[in-house]
Amino acid sequence: MHKVASEFSVSMLASGSQGNVTYIETPTHKVLVDAGLSGKKIDGLMSQIGRSLQDVDALFVTHEHSDHIAGVGVLARKYGFDIYANAKTWDAMAGKIGKAKPEQMNLFEAGDTKLFGDLDVESFSVSHDAADPQFYAFHHNNKTFAMLTDTGYVNDRIAGTIRNADAILMEANHDYEMLRMGGYAWSLKQRILSDQGHLSNEDGALALTEILGDRTKNVYLGHLSQENNQKPLAHLTVQQVLEEHDFGVNHDFNLFDTDPAVATKLFEV
């Protein structure tokens, strides 16, 4: 497939409770955030958007849960790109990803911003039941793409960090009633609903009311639970909450879904 020249483009290759991978490119950098599927599956998702893992030069890890790191070790050994994570996440991943060359293993602590030529990457802490979870905002040429999933709540610090981003991936993990009535053990339900769990559809929408700004043009709903959510339900719930707060959904900005097995169209931030 012909590679279309891009200034600053993103695709959510996979998003959901079974695996998460995001691809970001600028004229000089091609990076991934997380690799929560097998190397073979990620390779196939890259081909869906006409891109190759051979061109990736960095991988940013958010936390050590398997739906975010399942393919990290395999990709690191096969393609040799740099991996970035904070110290506690590196420790927590140690027995899960196999060996990586020391020169590939880079520290990126929460609250730091690192410069990679034409791409600035900003990390920020979230509240999740992992060693030291963090997510990222990517800045290029006065445009920002921000990612926020795997958090039990959104405080003022998080909202302020990513407020008015041009494009946002926001968690809509579960429908409260589907989770409450579903077959999960009560202990797991409590974990998901806790301050170190995941945002519900309504929680994600309410967080967006504090984050959306005049510059925001594209919002993607991510990390939907396979068991406790449905795309149409998540989309409708978020849209209704935003409209109740006087946001012009699909007028001032576009609201999109993501998928666990089909990459989103590569879009310009």
Short mmCIF file of C-alpha atoms in Angstrom, two decimals:
data_model
loop_
_atom_site.label_atom_id
_atom_site.label_comp_id
_atom_site.label_asym_id
_atom_site.label_seq_id
_atom_site.Cartn_x
_atom_site.Cartn_y
_atom_site.Cartn_z
CA MET A 1 0.00 0.00 0.00
CA HIS A 2 1.26 3.47 -0.86
CA LYS A 3 2.45 5.48 2.13
CA VAL A 4 0.71 8.83 2.29
CA ALA A 5 2.91 11.67 3.53
CA SER A 6 1.88 12.70 7.02
CA GLU A 7 2.57 15.63 9.31
CA PHE A 8 1.22 14.13 12.57
CA SER A 9 -0.99 11.05 12.34
CA VAL A 10 -2.40 8.45 14.71
CA SER A 11 -4.16 5.10 14.57
CA MET A 12 -5.55 3.13 17.47
CA LEU A 13 -4.44 -0.25 16.12
CA ALA A 14 -6.31 -2.10 18.87
CA SER A 15 -8.16 -0.91 21.94
CA GLY A 16 -10.06 -2.99 24.47
CA SER A 17 -9.82 -5.26 27.47
CA GLN A 18 -8.04 -7.93 25.36
CA GLY A 19 -5.19 -5.82 24.01
CA ASN A 20 -4.07 -2.25 23.33
CA VAL A 21 -1.69 -0.78 20.75
CA THR A 22 -1.54 2.77 19.36
CA TYR A 23 0.59 4.01 16.44
CA ILE A 24 1.80 7.62 16.10
CA GLU A 25 3.90 9.15 13.33
CA THR A 26 5.54 12.44 12.46
CA PRO A 27 7.80 13.16 9.48
CA THR A 28 10.81 11.78 11.38
CA HIS A 29 9.39 9.39 14.01
CA LYS A 30 7.19 6.29 14.06
CA VAL A 31 6.27 5.12 17.56
CA LEU A 32 3.96 2.74 19.40
CA VAL A 33 2.25 3.09 22.75
CA ASP A 34 1.92 -0.33 24.36
CA ALA A 35 1.99 -3.70 22.62
CA GLY A 36 -0.75 -5.72 24.24
CA LEU A 37 -1.17 -8.34 21.52
CA SER A 38 1.08 -10.90 19.86
CA GLY A 39 3.74 -9.64 17.49
CA LYS A 40 1.94 -11.35 14.60
CA LYS A 41 -1.35 -9.60 15.38
CA ILE A 42 0.32 -6.22 15.73
CA ASP A 43 2.11 -6.76 12.41
CA GLY A 44 -1.26 -7.47 10.80
CA LEU A 45 -2.82 -4.35 12.32
CA MET A 46 0.05 -2.23 11.02
CA SER A 47 -0.54 -3.60 7.54
CA GLN A 48 -4.19 -2.49 7.81
CA ILE A 49 -2.98 1.13 7.83
CA GLY A 50 -0.19 0.61 5.30
CA ARG A 51 2.66 0.83 7.79
CA SER A 52 5.46 -1.53 8.86
CA LEU A 53 6.90 -2.42 12.26
CA GLN A 54 10.33 -2.17 10.63
CA ASP A 55 9.90 1.62 10.58
CA VAL A 56 9.04 1.94 14.30
CA ASP A 57 11.82 3.53 16.37
CA ALA A 58 10.32 3.63 19.89
CA LEU A 59 7.74 1.97 22.11
CA PHE A 60 6.23 3.73 25.14
CA VAL A 61 4.79 1.48 27.85
CA THR A 62 1.98 2.68 30.14
CA HIS A 63 1.97 -0.16 32.70
CA GLU A 64 2.69 -3.87 33.07
CA HIS A 65 -0.75 -5.46 32.61
CA SER A 66 -0.74 -8.12 29.90
CA ASP A 67 -3.24 -6.31 27.65
CA HIS A 68 -0.57 -3.61 27.31
CA ILE A 69 2.71 -5.57 27.20
CA ALA A 70 2.00 -9.03 25.72
CA GLY A 71 4.04 -8.28 22.60
CA VAL A 72 6.68 -5.94 24.05
CA GLY A 73 9.48 -8.48 24.41
CA VAL A 74 8.93 -10.16 21.05
CA LEU A 75 8.84 -6.84 19.17
CA ALA A 76 11.88 -5.52 21.03
CA ARG A 77 13.95 -8.56 20.13
CA LYS A 78 12.78 -8.73 16.53
CA TYR A 79 12.95 -5.06 15.60
CA GLY A 80 15.44 -3.61 18.11
CA PHE A 81 13.63 -0.36 18.82
CA ASP A 82 13.94 1.61 22.05
CA ILE A 83 11.49 0.92 24.89
CA TYR A 84 10.49 3.57 27.43
CA ALA A 85 8.88 2.93 30.82
CA ASN A 86 9.32 4.14 34.37
CA ALA A 87 11.49 2.27 36.88
CA LYS A 88 8.66 0.53 38.76
CA THR A 89 7.07 -0.60 35.50
CA TRP A 90 10.39 -1.99 34.28
CA ASP A 91 10.67 -3.95 37.53
CA ALA A 92 7.10 -5.23 37.20
CA MET A 93 7.67 -6.26 33.56
CA ALA A 94 10.93 -8.05 34.26
CA GLY A 95 9.51 -11.57 34.39
CA LYS A 96 6.89 -11.00 31.71
CA ILE A 97 8.64 -9.80 28.56
CA GLY A 98 11.80 -11.87 28.44
CA LYS A 99 15.17 -10.35 27.74
CA ALA A 100 15.72 -6.95 26.17
CA LYS A 101 19.11 -5.48 25.41
CA PRO A 102 20.19 -2.96 28.06
CA GLU A 103 20.65 -0.28 25.41
CA GLN A 104 16.97 -0.66 24.45
CA MET A 105 15.71 -0.18 28.01
CA ASN A 106 15.11 3.50 28.72
CA LEU A 107 13.69 5.19 31.82
CA PHE A 108 10.79 7.60 31.40
CA GLU A 109 9.38 8.69 34.73
CA ALA A 110 5.90 10.11 35.28
CA GLY A 111 5.80 13.89 35.03
CA ASP A 112 8.73 14.06 32.64
CA THR A 113 8.75 15.35 29.05
CA LYS A 114 11.23 13.91 26.59
CA LEU A 115 12.17 15.44 23.25
CA PHE A 116 12.57 13.19 20.21
CA GLY A 117 13.44 15.55 17.37
CA ASP A 118 10.08 16.74 16.05
CA LEU A 119 8.07 14.86 18.70
CA ASP A 120 7.74 15.89 22.37
CA VAL A 121 6.36 13.20 24.69
CA GLU A 122 4.85 14.14 28.05
CA SER A 123 4.06 11.50 30.68
CA PHE A 124 1.59 11.77 33.56
CA SER A 125 0.50 9.48 36.39
CA VAL A 126 -2.94 7.84 36.49
CA SER A 127 -4.79 5.88 39.18
CA HIS A 128 -4.80 2.17 38.33
CA ASP A 129 -3.88 -1.07 40.10
CA ALA A 130 -0.44 -1.36 38.57
CA ALA A 131 3.06 -0.64 39.87
CA ASP A 132 3.32 2.95 38.60
CA PRO A 133 0.89 3.52 35.71
CA GLN A 134 1.35 6.52 33.44
CA PHE A 135 -0.05 7.73 30.15
CA TYR A 136 1.23 10.10 27.52
CA ALA A 137 0.51 13.26 25.56
CA PHE A 138 2.31 13.65 22.23
CA HIS A 139 3.13 17.11 20.90
CA HIS A 140 4.19 18.02 17.38
CA ASN A 141 4.11 21.39 15.66
CA ASN A 142 1.66 22.91 18.20
CA LYS A 143 -0.70 19.94 17.96
CA THR A 144 -1.39 17.45 20.78
CA PHE A 145 -2.67 13.89 20.89
CA ALA A 146 -3.45 12.71 24.42
CA MET A 147 -4.19 9.20 25.70
CA LEU A 148 -6.11 8.42 28.89
CA THR A 149 -7.35 4.93 29.73
CA ASP A 150 -6.78 2.55 32.67
CA THR A 151 -7.60 5.00 35.41
CA GLY A 152 -10.20 4.87 38.15
CA TYR A 153 -10.79 8.61 38.16
CA VAL A 154 -9.61 11.83 36.52
CA ASN A 155 -8.40 14.51 38.91
CA ASP A 156 -7.69 18.17 38.18
CA ARG A 157 -4.01 17.45 37.54
CA ILE A 158 -4.72 14.87 34.84
CA ALA A 159 -7.46 16.99 33.26
CA GLY A 160 -5.19 20.02 33.24
CA THR A 161 -2.35 18.10 31.61
CA ILE A 162 -4.40 17.07 28.57
CA ARG A 163 -7.01 19.85 28.46
CA ASN A 164 -7.76 21.18 24.97
CA ALA A 165 -5.72 18.50 23.18
CA ASP A 166 -6.44 18.38 19.46
CA ALA A 167 -7.22 14.64 19.61
CA ILE A 168 -7.99 12.45 22.62
CA LEU A 169 -8.28 8.74 23.31
CA MET A 170 -10.59 8.49 26.33
CA GLU A 171 -11.55 5.42 28.31
CA ALA A 172 -15.15 4.16 28.20
CA ASN A 173 -14.50 0.78 29.78
CA HIS A 174 -17.85 -0.42 31.06
CA ASP A 175 -21.53 0.24 31.42
CA TYR A 176 -22.25 0.33 35.15
CA GLU A 177 -25.42 -1.79 34.96
CA MET A 178 -23.86 -4.38 32.64
CA LEU A 179 -20.93 -4.73 35.04
CA ARG A 180 -23.16 -4.84 38.13
CA MET A 181 -25.46 -7.50 36.66
CA GLY A 182 -22.76 -9.48 34.84
CA GLY A 183 -20.99 -12.69 35.72
CA TYR A 184 -17.74 -11.29 37.12
CA ALA A 185 -16.81 -12.21 40.69
CA TRP A 186 -17.77 -9.48 43.16
CA SER A 187 -14.10 -8.88 43.99
CA LEU A 188 -13.34 -8.18 40.32
CA LYS A 189 -16.35 -5.90 40.02
CA GLN A 190 -15.10 -3.98 43.05
CA ARG A 191 -11.65 -3.64 41.50
CA ILE A 192 -13.03 -2.28 38.23
CA LEU A 193 -15.31 0.18 40.03
CA SER A 194 -12.63 1.37 42.46
CA ASP A 195 -10.50 4.50 42.25
CA GLN A 196 -7.74 2.24 40.87
CA GLY A 197 -9.94 0.57 38.27
CA HIS A 198 -11.46 1.82 35.03
CA LEU A 199 -13.69 4.66 33.89
CA SER A 200 -17.29 3.80 33.04
CA ASN A 201 -18.95 5.25 29.96
CA GLU A 202 -20.48 8.01 32.08
CA ASP A 203 -17.24 8.65 33.99
CA GLY A 204 -15.31 9.01 30.74
CA ALA A 205 -17.91 11.40 29.39
CA LEU A 206 -17.86 13.54 32.54
CA ALA A 207 -14.06 13.66 32.38
CA LEU A 208 -14.32 14.87 28.80
CA THR A 209 -16.48 17.79 29.92
CA GLU A 210 -13.43 18.99 31.87
CA ILE A 211 -10.93 18.30 29.08
CA LEU A 212 -12.50 19.28 25.76
CA GLY A 213 -11.56 22.67 24.36
CA ASP A 214 -11.88 24.77 21.25
CA ARG A 215 -8.91 22.99 19.67
CA THR A 216 -10.30 19.50 20.23
CA LYS A 217 -11.48 18.02 16.92
CA ASN A 218 -11.36 14.22 17.36
CA VAL A 219 -12.32 12.09 20.37
CA TYR A 220 -11.94 8.30 20.36
CA LEU A 221 -13.57 6.04 22.94
CA GLY A 222 -11.20 3.28 24.02
CA HIS A 223 -10.52 0.28 26.23
CA LEU A 224 -14.10 -1.03 26.06
CA SER A 225 -14.69 -4.18 28.08
CA GLN A 226 -15.60 -7.18 25.98
CA GLU A 227 -17.90 -8.45 28.73
CA ASN A 228 -19.36 -5.29 30.22
CA ASN A 229 -19.87 -2.86 27.36
CA GLN A 230 -21.00 -2.47 23.77
CA LYS A 231 -19.80 0.07 21.23
CA PRO A 232 -23.25 1.54 20.45
CA LEU A 233 -24.03 1.83 24.16
CA ALA A 234 -20.73 3.52 25.00
CA HIS A 235 -21.05 5.92 22.07
CA LEU A 236 -24.64 6.85 22.90
CA THR A 237 -23.96 7.31 26.61
CA VAL A 238 -20.94 9.55 26.04
CA GLN A 239 -22.73 11.56 23.36
CA GLN A 240 -25.78 12.10 25.58
CA VAL A 241 -23.73 13.24 28.58
CA LEU A 242 -21.69 15.64 26.44
CA GLU A 243 -24.80 17.07 24.80
CA GLU A 244 -26.40 17.54 28.23
CA HIS A 245 -23.36 19.68 29.03
CA ASP A 246 -23.85 21.70 25.83
CA PHE A 247 -21.00 20.17 23.81
CA GLY A 248 -21.57 20.00 20.06
CA VAL A 249 -20.85 16.34 19.36
CA ASN A 250 -20.16 15.74 15.65
CA HIS A 251 -20.40 19.48 15.15
CA ASP A 252 -17.59 21.11 17.11
CA PHE A 253 -15.68 17.81 17.23
CA ASN A 254 -16.06 14.23 16.01
CA LEU A 255 -16.73 11.25 18.29
CA PHE A 256 -15.33 7.90 17.12
CA ASP A 257 -15.22 4.31 18.33
CA THR A 258 -12.21 2.01 18.50
CA ASP A 259 -12.04 -1.75 18.05
CA PRO A 260 -10.05 -4.62 19.59
CA ALA A 261 -9.23 -6.17 16.21
CA VAL A 262 -9.59 -3.48 13.52
CA ALA A 263 -7.28 -0.46 13.35
CA THR A 264 -8.87 2.96 13.16
CA LYS A 265 -8.21 4.89 9.99
CA LEU A 266 -4.91 6.76 10.23
CA PHE A 267 -6.03 10.31 11.00
CA GLU A 268 -4.31 13.68 11.03
CA VAL A 269 -4.17 15.27 14.47
#
